[in-house]
Amino acid sequence: MLTSRTSIYGLIGHPLEHSISPQIQNAAYTKMGLDAVYLCFRVRGSVVKAVRAAPSLGISGLNVTIPYKSEVIKALDVVDELARKIGAVNVIRFGDETAGYNTDVGASMRVLKEVAGDDLSGRSALLLGAGGSARAMAFGLAREGCEVIVLNRTARKSATLAKDVSSHIPGARISSAALGHRQLEQAIQRSDVLVNATPVGMYPNVGQSIVDAAMLRPEIVVMDLIYNPPVTRLLREASKRGCKTIGGLKMLVYQAADSIQIWTGKKAPIDIMLSEAKRALRNFAFQQS
Ligand code: NAP
């Protein structure tokens, strides 16, 4: 039952209509016996003003998604070192100070290591995209000692990302280029890991994939950050070619669990959250059919 003592957490971003974070988070609170609720907040006007006002409304923590991950930094008293380097915050904790963190990096590396093995150093990773999630992946992969190639539709953005990673991570090996058929083919030949950090293949455009399946070798681990659908065309085709594959759902759940740990100091029930996430996506697919 919700009362005046119930702790309030939530998500800010745009659009939020299809977010499954409320289902994942609220299922975790129930399992953990927390008197807490998680809501989506649509921000009208300045996100900086909204974040500054949140603690006075009794909000204890927020997740942040596109397009606000960089802008919210202006509203924070402290920003954790990694989030500052990346320039993106996806978790805010309101306490004596308003603090920002990035749990996307840790979550994505944990998921990747579960499949590709703990030691990623010396591996070659091809990253498609240079937006918010690609930034987190690029920093994570470079920190793990991977050699990273970033290919992006807008070459200027991949060049900026490579420059940012190089300037913040000593010894980082990262290069960039425009995303084109030839660049893709050449980069895939040298890669052990391929990560799609673009929305290509996401609902409703589920028939799309940037990668021509014939380019894939079975030795490559293929990760798609998209979680709706849970298995994208890229992952389906990669599986058929014999590649190990990773969908975006676990990363979503891991970063949500890390958010709960930051807010409450308690470990979140990953299994419950994962099955709730799958259930929410099945419901979503059913509603669309
Ligand atoms: P974003 O900041 O908007 O960046 C999107 C990137 O994709 C940009 O580099 C953009 O290139 C590229 N792109 C967009 N449309 C493209 C197209 N038709 N062809 C080629 N490249 C295209 O988005 P984001 O936050 O990084 O999210 C990317 C994907 O990751 C989304 O599907 C999102 O749902 C998913 N994601 C998943 C998780 C998770 O926990 N699993 C977390 C975050 C994001 P330009 O620079 O040329 O525009």
XYZ file of C-alpha atoms and ligand atoms in Angstrom, residues 66 69 104 128-134 152-154 157 179 196-200 202 208 210 224-227 247-249 251-253 255, ligand 1:
82
model
C 17.776 9.861 -23.508
C 21.904 11.946 -19.606
C 25.487 1.521 -17.982
C 28.413 0.506 -34.166
C 27.086 3.920 -33.132
C 28.458 6.894 -31.221
C 25.440 7.985 -29.154
C 24.866 7.731 -25.408
C 25.040 3.952 -25.049
C 27.984 3.679 -27.474
C 29.112 5.694 -36.949
C 26.773 7.099 -39.581
C 27.991 10.593 -38.664
C 30.634 11.892 -33.792
C 29.882 3.603 -41.134
C 25.291 -2.720 -32.049
C 24.705 0.483 -30.088
C 22.294 1.995 -32.618
C 18.482 1.681 -32.667
C 18.598 -0.120 -36.044
C 14.504 -1.893 -32.650
C 16.431 -4.000 -40.126
C 23.222 -2.773 -40.184
C 22.929 -5.908 -29.428
C 21.954 -3.254 -26.872
C 18.391 -3.248 -28.180
C 16.013 -5.050 -25.794
C 20.625 -9.207 -26.172
C 20.017 -5.897 -24.391
C 17.583 -7.106 -21.750
C 22.064 -5.036 -19.461
C 18.839 -3.148 -18.788
C 18.176 -5.309 -15.729
C 21.846 -1.340 -14.626
P 21.413 7.677 -29.238
O 22.216 8.412 -28.216
O 20.269 8.380 -29.883
O 22.454 7.225 -30.405
C 22.006 6.532 -31.524
C 23.192 6.146 -32.410
O 22.695 5.294 -33.435
C 23.874 7.308 -33.073
O 25.251 7.040 -33.151
C 23.233 7.324 -34.466
O 24.078 7.811 -35.494
C 23.018 5.848 -34.706
N 21.908 5.615 -35.633
C 20.603 5.959 -35.451
N 19.872 5.582 -36.509
C 20.730 4.993 -37.382
C 20.572 4.413 -38.671
N 19.370 4.331 -39.268
N 21.662 3.890 -39.270
C 22.873 3.957 -38.681
N 23.093 4.511 -37.463
C 22.026 5.027 -36.826
O 20.838 6.315 -28.673
P 21.387 5.413 -27.477
O 20.878 5.899 -26.188
O 22.838 5.251 -27.637
O 20.599 4.043 -27.772
C 20.961 3.201 -28.849
C 20.235 1.869 -28.700
O 20.678 1.207 -27.517
C 18.715 1.998 -28.562
O 18.105 0.948 -29.268
C 18.468 1.847 -27.076
O 17.197 1.279 -26.806
C 19.563 0.866 -26.715
N 19.965 0.969 -25.304
C 19.855 -0.154 -24.527
C 20.241 -0.103 -23.212
C 20.121 -1.348 -22.376
O 20.188 -1.250 -21.146
N 19.978 -2.495 -22.982
C 20.735 1.078 -22.654
C 20.838 2.201 -23.471
C 20.438 2.135 -24.802
P 24.232 9.375 -35.802
O 25.288 9.882 -34.854
O 24.670 9.425 -37.213
O 22.883 10.009 -35.586
